[in-house]
Coordinates of N, CA and C in Angstrom, one line a residue:
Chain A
X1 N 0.8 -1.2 0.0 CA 0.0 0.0 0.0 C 0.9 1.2 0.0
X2 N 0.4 2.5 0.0 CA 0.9 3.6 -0.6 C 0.5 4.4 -0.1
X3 N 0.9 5.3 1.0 CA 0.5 6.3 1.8 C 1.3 7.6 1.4
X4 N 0.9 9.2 1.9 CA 1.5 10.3 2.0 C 1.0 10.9 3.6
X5 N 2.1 11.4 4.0 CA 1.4 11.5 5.2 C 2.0 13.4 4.7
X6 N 1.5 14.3 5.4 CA 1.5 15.9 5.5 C 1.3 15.8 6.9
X7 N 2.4 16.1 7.9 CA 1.8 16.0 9.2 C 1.5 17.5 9.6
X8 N 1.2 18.5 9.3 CA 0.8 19.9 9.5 C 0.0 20.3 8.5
X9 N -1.4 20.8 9.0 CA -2.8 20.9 8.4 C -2.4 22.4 8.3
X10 N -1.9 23.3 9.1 CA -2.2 24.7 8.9 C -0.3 24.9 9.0
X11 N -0.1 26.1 8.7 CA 1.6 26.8 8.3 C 1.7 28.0 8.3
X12 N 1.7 28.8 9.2 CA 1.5 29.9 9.1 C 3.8 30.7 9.2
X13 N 3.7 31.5 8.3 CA 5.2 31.9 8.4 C 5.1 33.8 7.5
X14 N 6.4 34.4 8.2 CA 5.6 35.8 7.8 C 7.1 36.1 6.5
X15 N 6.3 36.9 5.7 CA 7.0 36.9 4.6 C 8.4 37.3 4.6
X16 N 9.1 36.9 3.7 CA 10.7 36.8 3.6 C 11.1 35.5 4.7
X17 N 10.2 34.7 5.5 CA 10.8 33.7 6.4 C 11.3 32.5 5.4
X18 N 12.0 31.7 6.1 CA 11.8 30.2 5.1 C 10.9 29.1 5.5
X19 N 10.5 28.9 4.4 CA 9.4 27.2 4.8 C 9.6 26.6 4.8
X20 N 9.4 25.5 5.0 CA 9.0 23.8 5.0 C 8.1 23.3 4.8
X21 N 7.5 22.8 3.9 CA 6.5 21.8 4.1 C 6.6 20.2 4.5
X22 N 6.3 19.7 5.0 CA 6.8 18.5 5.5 C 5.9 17.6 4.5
X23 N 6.9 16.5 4.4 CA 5.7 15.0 3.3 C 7.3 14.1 3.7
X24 N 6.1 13.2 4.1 CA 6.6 11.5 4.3 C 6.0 10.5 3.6
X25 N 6.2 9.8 3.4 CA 5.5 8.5 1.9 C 5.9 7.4 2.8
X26 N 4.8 6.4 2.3 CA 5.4 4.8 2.7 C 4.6 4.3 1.1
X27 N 6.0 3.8 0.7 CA 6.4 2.8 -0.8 C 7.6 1.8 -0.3
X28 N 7.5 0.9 -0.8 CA 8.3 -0.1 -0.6 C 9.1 0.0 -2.2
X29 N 8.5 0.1 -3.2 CA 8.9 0.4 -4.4 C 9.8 2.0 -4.7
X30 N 10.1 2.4 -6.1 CA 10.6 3.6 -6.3 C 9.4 5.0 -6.7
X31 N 9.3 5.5 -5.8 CA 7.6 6.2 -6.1 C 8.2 7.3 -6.9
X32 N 7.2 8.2 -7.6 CA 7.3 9.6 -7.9 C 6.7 10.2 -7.3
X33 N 7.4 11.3 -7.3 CA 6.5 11.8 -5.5 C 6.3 13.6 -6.6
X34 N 5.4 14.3 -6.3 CA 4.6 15.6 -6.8 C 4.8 16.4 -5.8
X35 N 4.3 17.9 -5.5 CA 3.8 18.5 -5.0 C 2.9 19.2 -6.0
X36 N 1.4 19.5 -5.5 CA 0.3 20.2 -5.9 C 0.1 21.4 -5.0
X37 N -0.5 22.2 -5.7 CA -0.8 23.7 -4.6 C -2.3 23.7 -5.3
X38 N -3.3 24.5 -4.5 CA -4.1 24.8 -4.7 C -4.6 26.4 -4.1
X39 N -4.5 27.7 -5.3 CA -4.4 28.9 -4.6 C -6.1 29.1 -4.5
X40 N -6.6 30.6 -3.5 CA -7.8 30.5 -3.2 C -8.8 30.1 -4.4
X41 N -9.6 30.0 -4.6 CA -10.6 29.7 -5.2 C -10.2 29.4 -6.8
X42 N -8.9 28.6 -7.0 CA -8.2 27.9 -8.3 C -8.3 26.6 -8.2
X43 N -8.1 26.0 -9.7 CA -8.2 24.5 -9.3 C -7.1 24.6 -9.0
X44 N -6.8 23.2 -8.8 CA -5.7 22.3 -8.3 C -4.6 22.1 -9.2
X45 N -3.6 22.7 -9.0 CA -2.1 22.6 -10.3 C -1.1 21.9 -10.0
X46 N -0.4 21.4 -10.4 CA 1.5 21.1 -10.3 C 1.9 21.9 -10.3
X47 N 2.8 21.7 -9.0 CA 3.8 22.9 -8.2 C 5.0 22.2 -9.1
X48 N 5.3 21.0 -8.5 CA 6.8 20.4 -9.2 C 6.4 18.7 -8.8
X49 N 7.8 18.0 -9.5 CA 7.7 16.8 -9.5 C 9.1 16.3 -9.4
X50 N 9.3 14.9 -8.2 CA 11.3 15.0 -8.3 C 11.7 14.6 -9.1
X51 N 10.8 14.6 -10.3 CA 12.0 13.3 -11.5 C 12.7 14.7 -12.3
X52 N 11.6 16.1 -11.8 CA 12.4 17.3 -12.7 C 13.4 17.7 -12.1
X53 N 14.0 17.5 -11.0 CA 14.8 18.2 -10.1 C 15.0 19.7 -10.7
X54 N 13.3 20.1 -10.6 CA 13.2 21.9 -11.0 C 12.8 22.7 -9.6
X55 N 13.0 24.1 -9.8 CA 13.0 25.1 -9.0 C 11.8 26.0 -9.9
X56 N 10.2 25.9 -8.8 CA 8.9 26.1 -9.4 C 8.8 27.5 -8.1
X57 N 8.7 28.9 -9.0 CA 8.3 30.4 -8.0 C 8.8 30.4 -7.0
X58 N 10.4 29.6 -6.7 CA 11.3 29.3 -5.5 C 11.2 28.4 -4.8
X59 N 10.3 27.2 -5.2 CA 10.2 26.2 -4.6 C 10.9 25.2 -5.0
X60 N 11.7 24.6 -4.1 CA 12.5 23.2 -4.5 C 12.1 22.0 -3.3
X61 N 12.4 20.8 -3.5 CA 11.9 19.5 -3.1 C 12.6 18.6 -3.3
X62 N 13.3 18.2 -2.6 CA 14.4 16.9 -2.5 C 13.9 15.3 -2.1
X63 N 13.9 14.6 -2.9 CA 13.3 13.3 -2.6 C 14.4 12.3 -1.7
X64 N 13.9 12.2 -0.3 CA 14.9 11.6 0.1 C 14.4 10.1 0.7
X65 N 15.5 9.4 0.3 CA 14.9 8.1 -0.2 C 15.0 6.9 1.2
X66 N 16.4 7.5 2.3 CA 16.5 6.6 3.5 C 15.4 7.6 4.6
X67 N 15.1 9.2 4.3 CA 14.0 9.2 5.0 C 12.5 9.1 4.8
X68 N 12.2 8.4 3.6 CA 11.1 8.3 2.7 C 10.5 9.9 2.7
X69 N 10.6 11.2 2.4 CA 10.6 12.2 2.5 C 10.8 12.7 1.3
X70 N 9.9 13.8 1.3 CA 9.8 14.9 0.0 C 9.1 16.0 0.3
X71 N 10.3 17.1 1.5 CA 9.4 18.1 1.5 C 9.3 19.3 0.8
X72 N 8.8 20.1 0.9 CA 8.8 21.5 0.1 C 9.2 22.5 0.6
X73 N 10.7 23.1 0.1 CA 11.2 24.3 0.5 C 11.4 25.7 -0.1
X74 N 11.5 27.0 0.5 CA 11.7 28.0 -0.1 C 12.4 29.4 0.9
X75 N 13.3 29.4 0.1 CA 14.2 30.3 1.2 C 13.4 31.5 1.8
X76 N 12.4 32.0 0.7 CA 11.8 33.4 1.3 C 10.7 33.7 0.8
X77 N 9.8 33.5 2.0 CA 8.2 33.2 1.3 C 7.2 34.8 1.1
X78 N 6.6 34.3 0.0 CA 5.5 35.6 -0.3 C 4.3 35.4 0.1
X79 N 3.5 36.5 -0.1 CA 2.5 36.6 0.1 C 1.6 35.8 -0.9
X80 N 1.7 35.8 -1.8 CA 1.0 34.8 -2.7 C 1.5 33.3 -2.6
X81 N 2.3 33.2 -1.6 CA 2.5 31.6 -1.8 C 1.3 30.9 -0.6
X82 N 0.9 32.0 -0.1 CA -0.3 31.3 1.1 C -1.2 30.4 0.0
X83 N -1.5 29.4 0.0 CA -2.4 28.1 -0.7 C -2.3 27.1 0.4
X84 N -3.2 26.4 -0.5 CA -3.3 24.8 0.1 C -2.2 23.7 -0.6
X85 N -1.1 23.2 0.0 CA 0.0 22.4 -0.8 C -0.2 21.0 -0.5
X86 N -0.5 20.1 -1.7 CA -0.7 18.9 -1.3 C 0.7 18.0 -1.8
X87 N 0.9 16.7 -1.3 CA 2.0 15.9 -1.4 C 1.2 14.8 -2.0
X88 N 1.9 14.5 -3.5 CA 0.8 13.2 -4.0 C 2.5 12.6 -4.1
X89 N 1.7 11.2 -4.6 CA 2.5 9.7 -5.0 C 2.2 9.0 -5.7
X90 N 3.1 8.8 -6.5 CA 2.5 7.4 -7.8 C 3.5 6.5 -7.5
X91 N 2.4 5.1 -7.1 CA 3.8 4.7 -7.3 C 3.6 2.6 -7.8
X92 N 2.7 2.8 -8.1 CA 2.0 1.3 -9.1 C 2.5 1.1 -10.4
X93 N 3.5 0.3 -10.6 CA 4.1 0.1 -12.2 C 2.9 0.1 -13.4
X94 N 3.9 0.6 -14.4 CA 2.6 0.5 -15.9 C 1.2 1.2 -15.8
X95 N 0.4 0.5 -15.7 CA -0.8 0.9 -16.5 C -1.9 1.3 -15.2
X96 N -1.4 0.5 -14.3 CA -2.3 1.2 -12.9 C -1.4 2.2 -11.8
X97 N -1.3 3.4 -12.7 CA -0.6 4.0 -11.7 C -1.6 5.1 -11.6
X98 N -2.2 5.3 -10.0 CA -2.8 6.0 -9.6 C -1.7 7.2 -8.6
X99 N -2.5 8.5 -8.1 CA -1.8 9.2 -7.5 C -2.4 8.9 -5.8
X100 N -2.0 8.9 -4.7 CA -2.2 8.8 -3.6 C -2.1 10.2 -2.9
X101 N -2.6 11.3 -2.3 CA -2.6 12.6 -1.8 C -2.3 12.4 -0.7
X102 N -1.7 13.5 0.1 CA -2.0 13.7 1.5 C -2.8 14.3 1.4
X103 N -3.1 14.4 2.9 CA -4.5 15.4 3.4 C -3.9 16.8 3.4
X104 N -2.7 17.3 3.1 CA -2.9 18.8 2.6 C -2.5 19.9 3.8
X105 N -1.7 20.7 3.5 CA -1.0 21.7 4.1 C -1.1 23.3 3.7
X106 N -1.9 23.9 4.9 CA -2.4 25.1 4.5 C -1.5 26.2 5.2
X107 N -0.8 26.9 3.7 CA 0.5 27.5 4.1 C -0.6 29.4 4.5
X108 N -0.1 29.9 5.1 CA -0.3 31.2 5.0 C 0.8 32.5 5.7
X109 N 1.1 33.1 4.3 CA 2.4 34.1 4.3 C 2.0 35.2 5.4
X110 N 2.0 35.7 6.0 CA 1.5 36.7 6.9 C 3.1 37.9 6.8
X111 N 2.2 39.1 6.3 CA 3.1 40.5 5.7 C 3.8 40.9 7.1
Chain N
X1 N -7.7 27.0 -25.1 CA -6.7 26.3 -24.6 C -7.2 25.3 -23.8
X2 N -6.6 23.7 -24.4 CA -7.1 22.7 -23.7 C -7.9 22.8 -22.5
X3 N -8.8 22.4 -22.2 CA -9.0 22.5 -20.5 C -9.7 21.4 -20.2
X4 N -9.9 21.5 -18.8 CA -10.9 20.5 -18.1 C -12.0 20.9 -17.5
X5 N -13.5 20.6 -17.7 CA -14.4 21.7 -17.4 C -15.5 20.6 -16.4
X6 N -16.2 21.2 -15.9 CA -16.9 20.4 -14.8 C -18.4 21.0 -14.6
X7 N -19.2 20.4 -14.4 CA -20.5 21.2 -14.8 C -21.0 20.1 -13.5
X8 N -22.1 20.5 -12.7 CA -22.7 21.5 -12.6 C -21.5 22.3 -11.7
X9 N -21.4 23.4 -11.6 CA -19.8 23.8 -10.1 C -20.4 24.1 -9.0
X10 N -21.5 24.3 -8.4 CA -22.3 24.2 -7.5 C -23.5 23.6 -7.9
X11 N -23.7 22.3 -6.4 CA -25.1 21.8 -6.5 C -25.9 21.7 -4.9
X12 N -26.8 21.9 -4.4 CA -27.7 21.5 -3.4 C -28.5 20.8 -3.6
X13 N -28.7 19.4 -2.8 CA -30.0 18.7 -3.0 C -30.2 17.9 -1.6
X14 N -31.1 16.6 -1.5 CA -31.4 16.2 -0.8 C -31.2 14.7 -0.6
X15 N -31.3 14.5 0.5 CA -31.2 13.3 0.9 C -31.9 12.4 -0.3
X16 N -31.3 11.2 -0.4 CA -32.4 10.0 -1.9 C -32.1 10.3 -3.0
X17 N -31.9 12.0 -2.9 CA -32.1 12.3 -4.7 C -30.9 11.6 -5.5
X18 N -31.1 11.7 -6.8 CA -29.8 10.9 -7.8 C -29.5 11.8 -8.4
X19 N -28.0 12.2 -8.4 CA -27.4 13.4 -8.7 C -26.2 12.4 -9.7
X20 N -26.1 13.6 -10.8 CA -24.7 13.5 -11.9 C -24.3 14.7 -11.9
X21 N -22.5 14.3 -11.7 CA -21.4 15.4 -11.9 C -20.9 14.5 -13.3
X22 N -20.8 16.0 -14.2 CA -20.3 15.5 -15.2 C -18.6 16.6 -15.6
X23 N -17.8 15.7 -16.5 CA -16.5 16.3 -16.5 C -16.2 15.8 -18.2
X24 N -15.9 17.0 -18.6 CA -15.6 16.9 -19.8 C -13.9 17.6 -19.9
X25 N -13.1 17.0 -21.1 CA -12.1 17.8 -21.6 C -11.8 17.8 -22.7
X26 N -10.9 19.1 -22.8 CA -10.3 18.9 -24.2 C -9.3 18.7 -24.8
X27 N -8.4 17.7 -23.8 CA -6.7 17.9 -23.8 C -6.4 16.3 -24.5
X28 N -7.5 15.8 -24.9 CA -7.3 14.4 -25.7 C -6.1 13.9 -25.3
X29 N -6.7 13.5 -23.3 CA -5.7 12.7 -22.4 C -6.7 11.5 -22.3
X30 N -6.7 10.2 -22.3 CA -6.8 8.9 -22.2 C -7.2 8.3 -21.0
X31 N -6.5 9.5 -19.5 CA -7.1 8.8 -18.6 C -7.7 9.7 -17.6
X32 N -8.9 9.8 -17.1 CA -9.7 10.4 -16.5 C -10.2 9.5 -15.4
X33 N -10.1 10.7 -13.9 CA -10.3 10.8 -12.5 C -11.2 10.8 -12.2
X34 N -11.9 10.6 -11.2 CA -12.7 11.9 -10.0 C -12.3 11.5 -8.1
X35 N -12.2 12.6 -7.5 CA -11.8 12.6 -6.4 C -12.8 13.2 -5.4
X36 N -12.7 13.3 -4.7 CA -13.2 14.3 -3.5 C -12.6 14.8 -2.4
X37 N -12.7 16.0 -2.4 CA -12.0 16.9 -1.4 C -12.6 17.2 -0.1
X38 N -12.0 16.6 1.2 CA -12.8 16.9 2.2 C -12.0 17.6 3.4
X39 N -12.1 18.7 4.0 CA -11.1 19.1 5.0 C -10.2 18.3 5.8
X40 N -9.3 18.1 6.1 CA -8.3 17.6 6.8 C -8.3 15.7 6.4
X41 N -8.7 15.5 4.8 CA -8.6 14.2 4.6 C -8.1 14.5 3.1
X42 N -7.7 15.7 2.4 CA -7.2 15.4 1.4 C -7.9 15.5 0.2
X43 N -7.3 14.7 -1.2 CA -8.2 14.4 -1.8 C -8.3 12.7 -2.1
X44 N -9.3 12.3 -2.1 CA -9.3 10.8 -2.3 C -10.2 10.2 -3.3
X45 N -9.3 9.1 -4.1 CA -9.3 8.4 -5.4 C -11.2 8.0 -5.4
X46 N -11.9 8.0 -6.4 CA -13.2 7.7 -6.4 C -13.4 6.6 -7.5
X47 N -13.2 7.0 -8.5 CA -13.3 6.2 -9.8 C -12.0 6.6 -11.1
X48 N -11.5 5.3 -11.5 CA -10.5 6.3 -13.1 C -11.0 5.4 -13.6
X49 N -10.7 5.8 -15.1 CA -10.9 5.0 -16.2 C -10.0 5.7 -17.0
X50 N -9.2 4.2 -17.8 CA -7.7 4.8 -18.7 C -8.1 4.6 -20.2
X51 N -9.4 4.4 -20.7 CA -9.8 4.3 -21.7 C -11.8 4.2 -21.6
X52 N -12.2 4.8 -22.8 CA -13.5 4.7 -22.6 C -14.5 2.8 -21.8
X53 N -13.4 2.2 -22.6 CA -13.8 0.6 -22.2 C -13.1 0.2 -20.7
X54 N -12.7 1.0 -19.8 CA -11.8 0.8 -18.9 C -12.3 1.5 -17.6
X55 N -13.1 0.8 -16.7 CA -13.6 1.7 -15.2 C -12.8 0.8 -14.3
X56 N -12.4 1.6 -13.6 CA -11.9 1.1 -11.8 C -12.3 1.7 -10.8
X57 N -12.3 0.8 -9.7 CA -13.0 1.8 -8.6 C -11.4 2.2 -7.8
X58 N -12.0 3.2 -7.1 CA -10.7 4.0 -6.7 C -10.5 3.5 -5.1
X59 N -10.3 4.3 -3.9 CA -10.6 4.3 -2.5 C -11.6 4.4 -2.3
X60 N -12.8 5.0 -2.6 CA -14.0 5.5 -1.8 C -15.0 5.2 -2.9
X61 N -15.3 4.2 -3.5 CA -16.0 4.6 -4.7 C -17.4 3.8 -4.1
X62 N -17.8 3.4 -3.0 CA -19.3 3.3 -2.3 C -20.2 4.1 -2.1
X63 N -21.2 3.9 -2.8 CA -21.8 5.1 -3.0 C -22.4 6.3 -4.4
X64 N -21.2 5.5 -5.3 CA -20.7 6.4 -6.3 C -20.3 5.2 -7.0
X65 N -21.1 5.7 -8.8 CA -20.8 5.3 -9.8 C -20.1 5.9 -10.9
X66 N -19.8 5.4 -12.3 CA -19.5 6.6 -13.0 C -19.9 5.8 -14.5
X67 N -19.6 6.9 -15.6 CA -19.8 6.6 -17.2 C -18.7 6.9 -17.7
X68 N -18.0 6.4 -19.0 CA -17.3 6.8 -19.5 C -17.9 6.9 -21.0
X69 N -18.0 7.8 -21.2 CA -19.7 8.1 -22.7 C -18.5 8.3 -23.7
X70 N -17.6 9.1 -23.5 CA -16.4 9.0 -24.1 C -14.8 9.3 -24.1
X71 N -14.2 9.6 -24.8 CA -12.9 9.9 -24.2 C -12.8 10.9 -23.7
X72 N -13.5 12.0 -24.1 CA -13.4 13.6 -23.6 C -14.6 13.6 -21.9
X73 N -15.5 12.9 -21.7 CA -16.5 12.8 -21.2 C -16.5 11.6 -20.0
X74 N -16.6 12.5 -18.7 CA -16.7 11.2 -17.7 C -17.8 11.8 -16.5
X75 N -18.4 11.0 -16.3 CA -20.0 11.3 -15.7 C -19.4 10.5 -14.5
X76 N -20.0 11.4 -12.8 CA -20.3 10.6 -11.8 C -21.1 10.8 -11.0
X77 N -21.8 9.7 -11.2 CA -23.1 9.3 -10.3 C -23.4 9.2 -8.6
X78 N -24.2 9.4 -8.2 CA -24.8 9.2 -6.7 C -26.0 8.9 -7.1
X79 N -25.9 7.5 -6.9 CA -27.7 7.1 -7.0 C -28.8 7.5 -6.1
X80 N -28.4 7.7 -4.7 CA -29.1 8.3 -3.7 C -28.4 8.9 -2.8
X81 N -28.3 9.9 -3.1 CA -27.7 10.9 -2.1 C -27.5 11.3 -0.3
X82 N -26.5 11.4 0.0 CA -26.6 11.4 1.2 C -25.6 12.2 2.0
X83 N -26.2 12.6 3.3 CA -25.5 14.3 3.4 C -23.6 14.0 3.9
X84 N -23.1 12.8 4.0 CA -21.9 12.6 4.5 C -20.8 12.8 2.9
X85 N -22.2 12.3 1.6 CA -21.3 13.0 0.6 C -21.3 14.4 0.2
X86 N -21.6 15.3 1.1 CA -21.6 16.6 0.8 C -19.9 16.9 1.2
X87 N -19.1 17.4 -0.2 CA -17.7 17.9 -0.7 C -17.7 18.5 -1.2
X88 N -16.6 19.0 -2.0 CA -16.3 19.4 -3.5 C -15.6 18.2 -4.0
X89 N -16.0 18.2 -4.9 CA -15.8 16.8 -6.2 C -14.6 17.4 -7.5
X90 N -13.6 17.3 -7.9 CA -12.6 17.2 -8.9 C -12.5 16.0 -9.9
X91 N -12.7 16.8 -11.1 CA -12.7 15.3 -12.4 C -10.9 15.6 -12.7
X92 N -10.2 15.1 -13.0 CA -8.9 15.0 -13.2 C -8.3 14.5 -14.5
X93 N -7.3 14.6 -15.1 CA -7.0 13.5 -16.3 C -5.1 13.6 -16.6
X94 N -4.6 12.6 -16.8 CA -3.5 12.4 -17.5 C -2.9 12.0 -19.0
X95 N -2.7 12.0 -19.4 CA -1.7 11.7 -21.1 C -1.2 10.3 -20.1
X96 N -1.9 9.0 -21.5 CA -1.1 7.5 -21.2 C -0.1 7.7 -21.8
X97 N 0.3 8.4 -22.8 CA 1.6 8.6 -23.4 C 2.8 9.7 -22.8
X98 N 2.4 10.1 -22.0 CA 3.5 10.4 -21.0 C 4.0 9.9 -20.2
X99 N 5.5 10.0 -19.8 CA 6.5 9.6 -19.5 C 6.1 9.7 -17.5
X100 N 5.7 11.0 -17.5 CA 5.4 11.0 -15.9 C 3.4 11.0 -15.4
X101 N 3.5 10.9 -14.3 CA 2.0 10.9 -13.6 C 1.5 12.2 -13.2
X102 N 1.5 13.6 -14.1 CA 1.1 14.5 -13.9 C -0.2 14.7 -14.1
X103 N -1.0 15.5 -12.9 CA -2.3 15.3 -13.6 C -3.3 16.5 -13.3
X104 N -4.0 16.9 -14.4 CA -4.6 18.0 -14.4 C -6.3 18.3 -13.8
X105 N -6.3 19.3 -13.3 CA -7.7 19.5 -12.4 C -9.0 20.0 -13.2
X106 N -10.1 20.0 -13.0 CA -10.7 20.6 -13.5 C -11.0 21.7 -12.4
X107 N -12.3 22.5 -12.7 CA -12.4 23.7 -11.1 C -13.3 22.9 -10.0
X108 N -13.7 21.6 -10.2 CA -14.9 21.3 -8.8 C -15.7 21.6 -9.0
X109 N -16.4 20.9 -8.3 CA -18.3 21.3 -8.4 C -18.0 20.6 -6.8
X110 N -19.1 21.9 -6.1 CA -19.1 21.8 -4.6 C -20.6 20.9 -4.9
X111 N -20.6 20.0 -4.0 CA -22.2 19.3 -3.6 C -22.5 19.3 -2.3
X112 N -23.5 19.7 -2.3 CA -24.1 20.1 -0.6 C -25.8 19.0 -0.6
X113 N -25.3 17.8 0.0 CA -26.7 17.1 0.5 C -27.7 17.3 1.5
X114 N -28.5 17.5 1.9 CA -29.4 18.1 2.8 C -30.1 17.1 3.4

């Protein structure tokens, strides 16, 4: 089975601070691990993913594999980065690969 | 520009009644989602289908049916409604021919059961 755990529901950090988002996975396999943001009243987008090892509006994300971890960092946070940040997982070979979510991490930048 | 669109985006109804969310796109991607979003639980798997001839049930799919009418078009059902399914609902989709599992949202349809 295939879990994401987000163990922080709310984030509050005041601008120019640095963040963390925290995501822990349980795969026994090699997963792809996402991060999704969702800003107020937008659907749901791709923030980034670790197979890009890219840097998305300052956000980067290190897949770390002895501490099953993938969190989300940014040296210096804005006011528009307050959203809801979710941690998904694929991680079913071929044709049944579905995404697994955490329950989601509600960042908010405070000026 | 491609999109993913979701009709009705707000619904209220009642207890028993049979309600369809429907989800259409235009990004002639092959595999189509639906989810639900509930506070402090995330979003969780309901139904995909990776081709029109192709349904699976997801995590939560009790309750809840769906159609695949065609490749652009994915219908989900609540035969009888009931207020513990009152969410917001996401139809979702991916490209089989891509290399990674990125996947795109449509905007939700909130459902409020009564």
């Amino acid at each position: 089975a295939q879990r994401v755990t987000q163990p922080e529901k709310l984030l509050s950090v005041f601008k120019g601070a640095p963040v963390e988002l925290k995501c822990n996975y349980s795969y026994s396999g090699s997963p792809e691990l996402f991060w999704y943001v969702q800003y107020s009243r937008q659907r749901l987008q791709l923030l980034l993913r670790h197979i890009s090892r890219e840097s998305i509006k300052g956000f980067t994300a290190d897949l770390n594999k002895g501490e099953t971890s993938f969190h989300l960092k940014k040296p210096f946070a804005q006011e528009e980065d307050s959203a809801m940040y979710y941690c998904a997982l694929s991680g079913l070979p071929g044709s049944a690969r579905q995404l697994t979510f955490g329950s989601g991490t509600q960042l908010t930048v405070l000026p | 520009d491609a999109d993913v669109t979701q009709t009705p985006r707000n619904r209220i109804t009642k207890t028993g009644k049979r309600i369809m969310l429907e989800c259409s796109q235009t990004k002639g991607h092959d595999r189509m989602y639906w989810y639900r979003q509930d506070p402090g639980l995330g979003l969780r798997l309901i139904y995909y289908s990776f081709d029109v001839k192709d349904i699976n049930k997801g995590e939560i799919s009790d309750g809840y049916s769906v159609s695949r009418q065609a490749q652009a078009k994915f219908s989900l059902s609540l035969e009888s409604a009931i207020p513990n399914q009152t969410a917001l609902y996401f139809c979702a989709t991916s490209d089989l021919g891509s290399s990674t599992d990125t996947q795109y949202f449509g905007p939700g349809t909130r459902l409020t059961v009564l």
